Structure formats: structure tokens, C-alpha cells
């Protein structure tokens, strides 16, 4: 029933995460509450780092995609585990910098970076700026020239791969707002332009084909296409591309029926493709970056809610309403994403009903999920929605002027707050 092995049920029948009793957490910190298992985050970081070391012999680094879940403490944990970071806005850069993250291990992304963002990235000395389009390249060149620096860049390439995932999170196909297209010759023109920019150091290429992808084949395909392009650049322009960022997108288990491949298998298969392609194309093996976001953050997290109203509509459905909703858990209303849920104080009982878990926002689509197997839930019970560590807190809003929940890290049964719950004064903080 439980999607992750850091979850368990204690002798009181309470759900535990990382050894901490969720009912005690709810009582101590209030609900809604995001809970993240720090040990699982660290363990996953190590698995990524060890497998990239194993298959690329130290010539690779995972960059945690901080859009999945960013706060200062998360940046500190990622830094402590020796990973790099993918940031996609000045806000994510600022969070990392304030947390003391080594900025030379940061890749800065975005399809529409502002001059303010580019200047900040240059001032921070980020490791790479992943340039998305020609106008950005020219603006960055001017900023770098004015500061008399030569930032390292990668170019974001659309490899033309169709990843089998939700349309909204696909990014590698030609009809995408991200990056330069290969098929049209746009990418090669961009490489020429970048080489001609005196104040930019073109070091690598980047691609990212989508998110929540279970198949390894599209990743292998993307690596092949990108290496073919690196060889073309060498042959036609005599220029050596040294690095290749293969993006993120590894699928995770949200539901019992989900069966993603372990990412060690991804790393093994993709690295074999990289090495054999490099050999047959006669190019040096590039250094490799990958950018896992969801796979590091999601399985480590859960959201705790208190049940309020229960409405049984005969022959139609039962609504169990909780004290949060689309403001803290927007993925159902956005993508129809499904989750497993558990009544955390009845976790030793059977999930005997199927219910719709509804939020408290003022619209009918505000649901956590429909037709969800659940223990009999009554007012005052605590519901845990599982695997919510990615793209929930980071995409939360103040819709209906709800306060954003706190985030708590647990480790070996101990808990500590890492993001405070918003207060009512936070809600009006910027109002004049
Ligand atoms: N690198 C780049 C350039 C990306 O655009 C993304 C995600 C990642 C890495 C990390 O992908 P991950 O390993 O987390 O799949 N809000 C959506 C997901 C959007 C993903 C955007 N880009 C969701 O909740 O499913």
C-alpha cells in the first residue's frame, strides 16, 4: 500500500515517515503541512552521484533541479551531498546564493531570462548559463563585455525526441518554447554565433526531453542525437564541445501500479550509448551533467491535512474535504496527476472506501484526487498524501488568500522546521 520504503506504520497504527509519527507532526506543527524525509533526499542524491561516478568515472555531476523544491535548507543539503544545482530564475539563484551554495556548481536556465537575471547570474559566477535563444545570447555577450568577464555557456538544444509523458511537461520536440531546433539548422547557426562571441565561452550543449518519463529509450535516443550534433560541430566547424547536459525527467512511483526503472539502469544504459557513440563518431567523451528534480524531492515528501466535512452523495460519490487543496497541491487541477493517500491515524486499517478528496478552495475542480482508495475518514482525522515532495510546495499559491503551509524536515525520527508557515500578516505584507 505504501509507495516508498521510508514509510511505515507504528504500534499505534500511525503512519510514520523517516521514523517520525505523522500524527505527532500534525499536532506539533499544524496542518496543512509538508513533511520531507531528509535522509531519503540524501540517500537519493548519493545514488545519483555514485551511479554517475561509476558509469562516467568522475567525469559527471548531477545537478538537482531546484524548481522541484527549493528553499535554503534544501540547497544546503544538496551542497552537503556534493551535487550541483539547476536554477531557473533569479529567485532560485538568490535562494542558493543566500544558502551559501557553491555557485560555480550552478547551471542557470530559462527560456526568457531578463537582463537583471543574466547580470545576477554573471555576478554570482554560476558554472554555466544555458543559453536558450539568440536574443539572450546577444544580451549576455553585452553584459559580459561590460563586466569584462567571459562566462561559460551551454546551448539548449531541442533534440526532436517525443517523450511519452503529459503534453504540458514535454520539452524536447520541435514545437517547444525551449531552445534551438536541430532539424531546422537553427542549432548549428546558434553554435556559430556563440563561437563568434568573444566574451562567451561555449563549453557544452544541453537537452531536456520532458518530465515523469518511465522509458529509458527516449533518453538513449536524445543522447545519440546530441552526440551526433557534437560530432557535426567538430567536423564542420572544427570546434570541440566539452560538456553535455542530458537534463532530468526520471519518472517516480506515485501510485502502487507505477513501475519506473531504477535510475542506475538509466545511467548504465545511457552511459553505454554515450561511450559507444563517442567511439564510433571519433569524438572525446564529454563531461556529463544530469538534472534530476522530481526523483530527488518527490518520494521524500508528503502533505498532511486535517479532515473537515464529509459529504456522502448517494449513488454519486463521497467527498472528504481537507484544510488545504489546489493552493498547496496544484498538480491535480493542472495535470490530473494522481496520488496515493492514507488516513494517517488509521494507517493499520484497510483502505475500504473510494472517495474524492476535496480542497477548501472556492471552485469545484479543487480536488486532491477522485476515486481514491482510503480508510474511512471522519472529521478530525489526518490524511497523508504521499510523494508530494516535488512541484507542490514549489508551485503553491496564495489562492483564496490561503497561507502557504510550513515545511518540516525529518531525519531519524527527529523533526525541524525549514520553512515557516505563512502568517496572516504575510498575506497582506505587500498590500498598500
Ligand atoms: N532540467 C530542465 C531543463 C527542466 O526543465 C526540468 C523540469 C528538469 C531538469 C527537472 O525535471 P524532473 O527531473 O523534475 O522531471 N510541474 C511539472 C513538472 C515540470 C518540469 C519542468 N522542468 C509537474 O508537476 O509534473
Coordinates of C-alpha atoms and ligand atoms in Angstrom, one line a residue:
X1 CA 0.0 0.0 0.0
X2 CA 2.8 2.5 0.7
X3 CA 4.7 3.8 -2.2
X4 CA 8.1 4.3 -0.5
X5 CA 10.0 2.2 1.9
X6 CA 10.8 5.2 4.2
X7 CA 7.1 5.0 5.2
X8 CA 5.9 2.6 7.9
X9 CA 3.1 2.1 10.4
X10 CA 3.9 2.2 14.2
X11 CA 2.3 0.3 17.1
X12 CA -0.4 2.9 17.5
X13 CA -1.4 2.4 13.9
X14 CA 0.0 5.8 12.9
X15 CA 1.8 6.4 9.6
X16 CA 5.5 7.3 10.1
X17 CA 7.9 9.0 7.7
X18 CA 11.6 8.7 8.3
X19 CA 10.8 7.3 11.7
X20 CA 8.6 10.3 12.8
X21 CA 5.0 9.8 13.7
X22 CA 2.9 11.9 11.3
X23 CA 0.1 12.4 13.9
X24 CA 2.6 14.0 16.3
X25 CA 4.0 16.1 13.4
X26 CA 0.5 17.3 12.6
X27 CA -0.1 18.1 16.3
X28 CA 3.2 19.9 16.7
X29 CA 3.3 22.0 13.5
X30 CA -0.4 22.1 12.4
X31 CA -1.8 21.3 9.0
X32 CA -1.6 21.5 6.1
X33 CA 2.0 20.5 6.5
X34 CA 4.7 19.5 4.0
X35 CA 7.0 16.8 5.5
X36 CA 10.2 15.8 3.8
X37 CA 12.4 12.9 4.8
X38 CA 15.9 14.4 4.8
X39 CA 17.6 11.1 4.9
X40 CA 15.8 9.9 1.8
X41 CA 16.8 13.1 0.0
X42 CA 20.4 12.5 0.9
X43 CA 20.2 8.8 0.0
X44 CA 18.8 9.6 -3.4
X45 CA 21.5 12.2 -4.0
X46 CA 24.1 9.7 -3.2
X47 CA 22.6 7.1 -5.5
X48 CA 22.7 9.6 -8.3
X49 CA 26.2 10.7 -7.6
X50 CA 27.6 7.2 -7.1
X51 CA 26.0 5.9 -10.3
X52 CA 27.2 8.8 -12.4
X53 CA 30.7 8.3 -10.9
X54 CA 30.5 4.6 -11.6
X55 CA 29.4 5.0 -15.2
X56 CA 31.3 8.2 -16.2
X57 CA 34.3 7.7 -14.0
X58 CA 34.2 11.0 -12.2
X59 CA 33.5 13.0 -15.4
X60 CA 29.9 13.8 -14.5
X61 CA 27.8 15.6 -11.9
X62 CA 24.1 15.5 -11.1
X63 CA 22.6 19.0 -10.8
X64 CA 19.5 19.0 -8.6
X65 CA 16.7 20.8 -10.5
X66 CA 15.6 23.2 -7.7
X67 CA 12.3 24.0 -9.4
X68 CA 11.1 20.8 -7.9
X69 CA 11.5 22.0 -4.4
X70 CA 13.7 25.0 -3.4
X71 CA 14.3 26.5 0.0
X72 CA 17.6 27.5 1.7
X73 CA 17.9 24.3 3.7
X74 CA 17.3 22.1 0.6
X75 CA 20.2 24.0 -1.1
X76 CA 22.4 23.3 2.0
X77 CA 21.5 19.6 1.9
X78 CA 22.2 19.4 -1.8
X79 CA 25.5 21.3 -1.4
X80 CA 26.5 19.0 1.5
X81 CA 25.9 15.9 -0.7
X82 CA 28.2 17.4 -3.3
X83 CA 25.7 17.8 -6.1
X84 CA 25.4 20.8 -8.4
X85 CA 22.1 22.8 -8.9
X86 CA 19.9 23.8 -11.7
X87 CA 18.3 27.2 -11.2
X88 CA 15.7 28.7 -13.5
X89 CA 15.1 32.2 -12.1
X90 CA 16.7 34.9 -10.1
X91 CA 14.7 33.7 -7.1
X92 CA 16.2 30.2 -7.3
X93 CA 19.6 31.7 -7.8
X94 CA 19.2 34.0 -4.9
X95 CA 18.0 31.2 -2.6
X96 CA 21.0 29.2 -3.5
X97 CA 23.4 32.1 -3.0
X98 CA 21.9 33.1 0.3
X99 CA 22.2 29.4 1.4
X100 CA 25.9 29.5 0.7
X101 CA 25.7 27.2 -2.3
X102 CA 28.9 26.9 -4.3
X103 CA 27.7 29.0 -7.3
X104 CA 30.3 27.5 -9.7
X105 CA 28.3 24.3 -9.5
X106 CA 25.1 26.0 -10.6
X107 CA 23.6 25.9 -14.1
X108 CA 21.3 28.8 -14.9
X109 CA 18.3 28.1 -17.2
X110 CA 15.3 29.8 -18.6
X111 CA 13.7 30.5 -21.9
X112 CA 13.2 34.2 -21.3
X113 CA 15.9 35.4 -18.9
X114 CA 15.8 39.0 -18.1
X115 CA 18.9 41.3 -18.1
X116 CA 18.6 41.5 -14.4
X117 CA 18.7 37.7 -14.1
X118 CA 21.7 37.5 -16.5
X119 CA 23.6 40.1 -14.7
X120 CA 22.9 38.4 -11.4
X121 CA 24.0 35.0 -12.7
X122 CA 27.2 36.6 -14.1
X123 CA 27.9 38.4 -10.8
X124 CA 27.3 35.1 -8.8
X125 CA 29.8 33.4 -11.1
X126 CA 27.5 30.5 -12.0
X127 CA 29.1 27.5 -13.6
X128 CA 27.2 27.6 -16.8
X129 CA 24.5 29.8 -18.3
X130 CA 22.3 27.6 -20.5
X131 CA 21.5 30.0 -23.4
X132 CA 18.1 29.4 -24.9
X133 CA 17.9 31.9 -27.8
X134 CA 19.9 34.4 -29.9
X135 CA 18.5 37.5 -28.3
X136 CA 19.6 36.2 -24.9
X137 CA 23.0 35.3 -26.3
X138 CA 23.5 38.8 -27.6
X139 CA 22.3 40.4 -24.3
X140 CA 24.6 38.1 -22.3
X141 CA 27.5 38.9 -24.6
X142 CA 27.0 42.7 -24.0
X143 CA 26.6 42.2 -20.2
X144 CA 29.8 40.1 -20.1
X145 CA 31.7 42.6 -22.2
X146 CA 30.7 45.4 -20.0
X147 CA 31.8 43.5 -16.9
X148 CA 35.0 42.3 -18.8
X149 CA 34.3 38.6 -18.0
X150 CA 33.8 35.5 -20.1
X151 CA 31.0 33.4 -18.7
X152 CA 30.8 29.7 -19.6
X153 CA 27.7 28.8 -21.6
X154 CA 25.9 25.8 -22.9
X155 CA 23.3 25.9 -25.6
X156 CA 19.8 24.5 -25.0
X157 CA 19.0 22.2 -27.9
X158 CA 15.7 20.6 -28.9
X159 CA 16.8 17.1 -30.0
X160 CA 13.4 16.4 -31.6
X161 CA 12.5 13.5 -29.3
X162 CA 9.0 12.6 -28.4
X163 CA 8.9 11.6 -24.7
X164 CA 5.8 9.7 -23.6
X165 CA 4.5 12.0 -20.9
X166 CA 1.9 14.7 -20.3
X167 CA 1.9 17.3 -23.1
X168 CA 2.5 20.1 -20.7
X169 CA 5.7 18.7 -19.4
X170 CA 7.2 17.6 -22.8
X171 CA 10.0 19.8 -23.9
X172 CA 12.3 18.1 -26.4
X173 CA 10.1 18.3 -29.6
X174 CA 10.4 20.9 -32.3
X175 CA 7.2 22.7 -31.2
X176 CA 8.5 23.8 -27.9
X177 CA 9.3 27.2 -26.4
X178 CA 12.7 25.9 -25.1
X179 CA 15.9 26.1 -27.0
X180 CA 17.3 25.8 -30.6
X181 CA 15.9 23.2 -33.0
X182 CA 18.2 20.8 -34.6
X183 CA 16.2 19.8 -37.6
X184 CA 15.8 23.3 -39.0
X185 CA 19.6 24.2 -38.8
X186 CA 18.8 26.8 -36.1
X187 CA 21.0 25.0 -33.6
X188 CA 24.1 24.9 -35.9
X189 CA 23.6 28.7 -36.6
X190 CA 23.4 29.3 -32.8
X191 CA 26.7 27.4 -32.3
X192 CA 28.4 29.5 -35.0
X193 CA 27.1 32.7 -33.4
X194 CA 28.2 31.6 -29.9
X195 CA 31.7 30.8 -31.2
X196 CA 31.9 34.3 -32.6
X197 CA 31.0 35.9 -29.3
X198 CA 34.3 37.0 -27.8
X199 CA 33.0 37.3 -24.3
X200 CA 31.2 33.9 -24.2
X201 CA 32.9 30.6 -23.6
X202 CA 30.9 27.9 -25.4
X203 CA 31.6 24.8 -23.4
X204 CA 28.6 22.5 -23.8
X205 CA 25.2 21.5 -25.1
X206 CA 22.1 20.8 -23.1
X207 CA 18.8 19.0 -23.7
X208 CA 15.9 18.0 -21.6
X209 CA 13.1 15.9 -23.2
X210 CA 10.4 16.1 -20.5
X211 CA 9.4 15.0 -17.1
X212 CA 8.0 11.9 -15.3
X213 CA 9.3 9.7 -18.1
X214 CA 9.4 5.9 -17.4
X215 CA 11.1 4.7 -20.6
X216 CA 14.8 4.7 -20.9
X217 CA 14.7 4.6 -24.8
X218 CA 13.9 8.3 -25.3
X219 CA 16.9 9.3 -23.1
X220 CA 19.2 7.0 -25.1
X221 CA 17.8 8.5 -28.3
X222 CA 18.4 12.0 -27.1
X223 CA 22.0 11.2 -26.1
X224 CA 22.6 9.8 -29.6
X225 CA 21.2 12.8 -31.3
X226 CA 23.2 15.2 -29.2
X227 CA 26.5 13.3 -29.7
X228 CA 25.8 13.3 -33.4
X229 CA 25.5 17.1 -33.2
X230 CA 28.7 17.4 -31.2
X231 CA 30.4 15.4 -34.0
X232 CA 28.9 17.6 -36.7
X233 CA 30.2 20.7 -34.9
X234 CA 33.7 19.2 -34.7
X235 CA 33.7 18.1 -38.3
X236 CA 32.1 21.2 -39.9
X237 CA 33.3 24.0 -37.6
X238 CA 36.4 22.4 -36.1
X239 CA 35.1 23.2 -32.6
X240 CA 35.2 20.9 -29.6
X241 CA 32.2 20.8 -27.4
X242 CA 33.4 19.6 -24.0
X243 CA 30.2 19.1 -22.0
X244 CA 26.8 17.5 -22.4
X245 CA 23.9 18.1 -20.0
X246 CA 21.2 15.5 -20.6
X247 CA 18.6 17.1 -18.4
X248 CA 16.3 15.5 -15.9
X249 CA 12.8 13.9 -16.2
X250 CA 13.2 10.5 -14.5
X251 CA 9.8 9.1 -13.5
X252 CA 8.9 8.2 -10.0
X253 CA 6.3 6.0 -8.3
X254 CA 3.2 8.0 -7.4
X255 CA 0.8 5.0 -7.5
X256 CA 1.2 1.4 -6.5
X257 CA 0.9 0.4 -10.1
X258 CA 3.8 2.7 -11.3
X259 CA 7.0 0.9 -12.1
X260 CA 9.8 3.3 -13.1
X261 CA 13.2 1.8 -13.9
X262 CA 15.8 2.4 -11.2
X263 CA 17.9 5.4 -12.4
X264 CA 21.0 3.3 -12.0
X265 CA 19.7 1.4 -15.0
X266 CA 19.2 4.6 -16.9
X267 CA 22.7 5.7 -16.1
X268 CA 24.2 2.4 -17.1
X269 CA 22.3 2.3 -20.4
X270 CA 22.7 5.9 -21.3
X271 CA 26.4 5.9 -20.5
X272 CA 26.9 2.8 -22.7
X273 CA 25.2 4.7 -25.5
X274 CA 27.4 7.8 -24.9
X275 CA 30.6 5.8 -24.9
X276 CA 29.9 3.7 -27.9
X277 CA 28.6 6.8 -29.9
X278 CA 31.7 8.8 -29.0
X279 CA 33.9 5.9 -30.1
X280 CA 32.1 5.4 -33.5
X281 CA 31.9 9.2 -34.1
X282 CA 35.6 9.7 -33.2
X283 CA 34.9 12.3 -30.5
X284 CA 36.1 12.6 -26.9
X285 CA 33.6 11.6 -24.2
X286 CA 32.2 14.8 -22.9
X287 CA 31.7 15.6 -19.2
X288 CA 28.1 14.8 -18.4
X289 CA 25.6 16.6 -16.3
X290 CA 22.1 15.4 -15.5
X291 CA 19.3 17.4 -13.8
X292 CA 17.0 15.2 -11.6
X293 CA 14.4 17.2 -9.8
X294 CA 11.3 15.2 -9.1
X295 CA 13.2 11.9 -8.5
X296 CA 15.2 13.6 -5.6
X297 CA 12.4 15.6 -4.0
X298 CA 9.0 13.8 -4.7
X299 CA 9.4 10.4 -3.0
X300 CA 10.8 12.1 0.2
X301 CA 7.8 14.3 0.7
X302 CA 4.2 14.0 1.9
X303 CA 1.5 16.5 2.7
X304 CA -0.6 16.2 5.9
X305 CA -4.1 17.6 6.1
X306 CA -6.9 17.6 8.6
X307 CA -10.3 16.3 7.5
X308 CA -13.2 18.6 7.9
X309 CA -16.5 18.0 6.2
X310 CA -17.6 14.6 4.8
X311 CA -20.4 14.6 2.3
X312 CA -21.9 11.4 1.1
X313 CA -24.0 11.9 -2.1
X314 CA -25.9 8.7 -2.5
X315 CA -25.1 6.8 -5.7
X316 CA -22.7 9.5 -6.8
X317 CA -19.7 9.9 -4.6
X318 CA -18.4 10.8 -1.2
X319 CA -16.4 14.0 -0.7
X320 CA -13.9 14.2 2.1
X321 CA -12.8 17.8 2.5
X322 CA -9.4 18.8 3.8
X323 CA -7.9 22.0 5.1
X324 CA -5.7 22.6 2.0
X325 CA -6.2 22.0 -1.7
X326 CA -5.1 23.4 -5.0
X327 CA -3.2 26.2 -3.4
X328 CA -0.7 23.8 -1.8
X329 CA -1.3 20.8 -4.2
X330 CA -1.9 22.2 -7.7
X331 CA -0.9 19.1 -9.7
X332 CA -4.4 17.5 -9.9
X333 CA -6.1 20.6 -11.2
X334 CA -3.2 21.3 -13.6
X335 CA -2.4 17.8 -15.0
X336 CA -4.9 15.4 -13.5
X337 CA -2.0 13.9 -11.5
X338 CA -2.9 11.1 -9.2
X339 CA -1.5 10.3 -5.7
X340 CA -1.9 7.6 -3.1
X341 CA -3.4 8.8 0.2
X342 CA -3.7 7.3 3.7
X343 CA -5.7 8.2 6.8
X344 CA -2.5 8.6 8.9
X345 CA -4.1 7.9 12.2
X346 CA -5.8 4.7 10.8
X347 CA -2.8 3.5 8.7
X348 CA -3.1 0.0 10.1
X349 CA -6.7 -0.4 8.7
X350 CA -7.8 -1.4 5.3
X351 CA -8.4 1.3 2.7
X352 CA -12.0 0.2 2.5
X353 CA -13.6 3.1 0.7
X354 CA -13.2 5.1 -2.5
X355 CA -13.6 8.8 -2.1
X356 CA -13.0 12.2 -3.6
X357 CA -10.6 14.2 -1.5
X358 CA -11.6 17.9 -2.0
X359 CA -9.7 21.0 -1.0
X360 CA -11.2 24.1 0.6
X361 CA -10.8 26.5 -2.3
X362 CA -13.7 28.1 -3.9
X363 CA -14.0 26.1 -7.1
X364 CA -15.3 22.6 -7.9
X365 CA -12.1 21.5 -9.6
X366 CA -10.2 21.9 -6.4
X367 CA -9.5 18.3 -5.7
X368 CA -6.6 16.3 -4.4
X369 CA -8.0 13.3 -6.3
X370 CA -11.0 11.3 -7.3
X371 CA -11.9 7.7 -6.7
X372 CA -9.0 7.4 -4.2
X373 CA -8.8 4.3 -2.0
X374 CA -8.9 5.4 1.6
X375 CA -9.6 4.2 5.1
X376 CA -13.0 5.5 6.5
X377 CA -12.2 9.2 7.0
X378 CA -14.0 11.3 9.5
X379 CA -13.7 14.9 10.7
X380 CA -10.5 15.4 12.7
X381 CA -8.6 12.6 11.0
X382 CA -5.3 13.3 9.4
X383 CA -4.8 12.5 5.8
X384 CA -1.3 12.0 4.3
X385 CA -1.0 12.4 0.6
X386 CA 2.2 10.6 -0.5
X387 CA 5.1 11.5 -2.7
X388 CA 4.3 15.2 -2.8
X389 CA 7.9 16.4 -2.3
X390 CA 8.2 17.8 -5.8
X391 CA 6.2 20.5 -7.6
X392 CA 3.8 21.0 -4.7
X393 CA 5.4 23.5 -2.4
X394 CA 7.3 25.0 -5.3
X395 CA 4.1 25.6 -7.3
X396 CA 1.9 26.5 -4.3
X397 CA 0.0 29.8 -4.3
X398 CA -2.0 32.0 -2.0
X399 CA -5.2 31.5 -3.9
X400 CA -8.2 32.5 -1.8
X401 CA -5.6 34.2 0.4
X402 CA -4.7 30.9 2.0
X403 CA -1.4 30.9 3.9
X404 CA 1.3 28.6 2.5
X405 CA 2.0 25.7 4.8
X406 CA 5.2 25.1 6.7
X407 CA 7.8 22.6 5.5
X408 CA 9.4 20.3 8.1
X409 CA 12.4 18.0 7.5
X410 CA 12.5 14.8 9.4
X411 CA 15.6 12.7 10.0
X412 CA 15.9 9.5 12.1
X413 CA 12.7 10.3 13.9
X414 CA 13.6 14.0 14.7
X415 CA 11.9 16.9 13.0
X416 CA 12.8 20.5 12.4
X417 CA 11.1 23.4 10.6
X418 CA 12.8 24.6 7.4
X419 CA 10.1 26.9 6.0
X420 CA 7.8 28.6 8.4
X421 CA 4.0 28.6 7.9
X422 CA 2.9 31.9 6.5
X423 CA 1.1 34.2 8.9
X424 CA -2.0 36.3 8.2
X425 CA 0.4 39.3 8.1
X426 CA 2.4 37.6 5.4
X427 CA -0.8 37.5 3.4
X428 CA -1.1 41.3 3.5
X429 CA 2.7 42.0 3.6
X430 CA 2.9 43.7 0.2
X431 CA -0.5 45.3 0.2
X432 CA -0.6 49.1 0.3
Ligands
LIG1 N1 16.0 20.3 -16.3 C1 15.2 21.1 -17.0 C2 15.8 22.0 -18.0 C3 13.9 21.1 -16.7 O1 13.1 21.9 -17.4 C4 13.3 20.3 -15.7 C5 11.9 20.3 -15.4 C6 14.2 19.5 -15.0 C7 15.6 19.5 -15.4 C8 13.8 18.5 -13.9 O2 12.9 17.6 -14.4 P1 12.4 16.4 -13.3 O3 13.6 15.5 -13.1 O4 11.9 17.1 -12.1 O5 11.4 15.7 -14.1 N2 5.5 21.0 -12.9 C9 5.5 19.7 -13.6 C10 6.9 19.4 -14.0 C11 7.6 20.4 -14.8 C12 9.0 20.1 -15.1 C13 9.7 21.3 -15.7 N3 11.1 21.1 -16.0 C14 4.9 18.6 -12.7 O6 4.5 19.0 -11.6 O7 4.8 17.5 -13.1

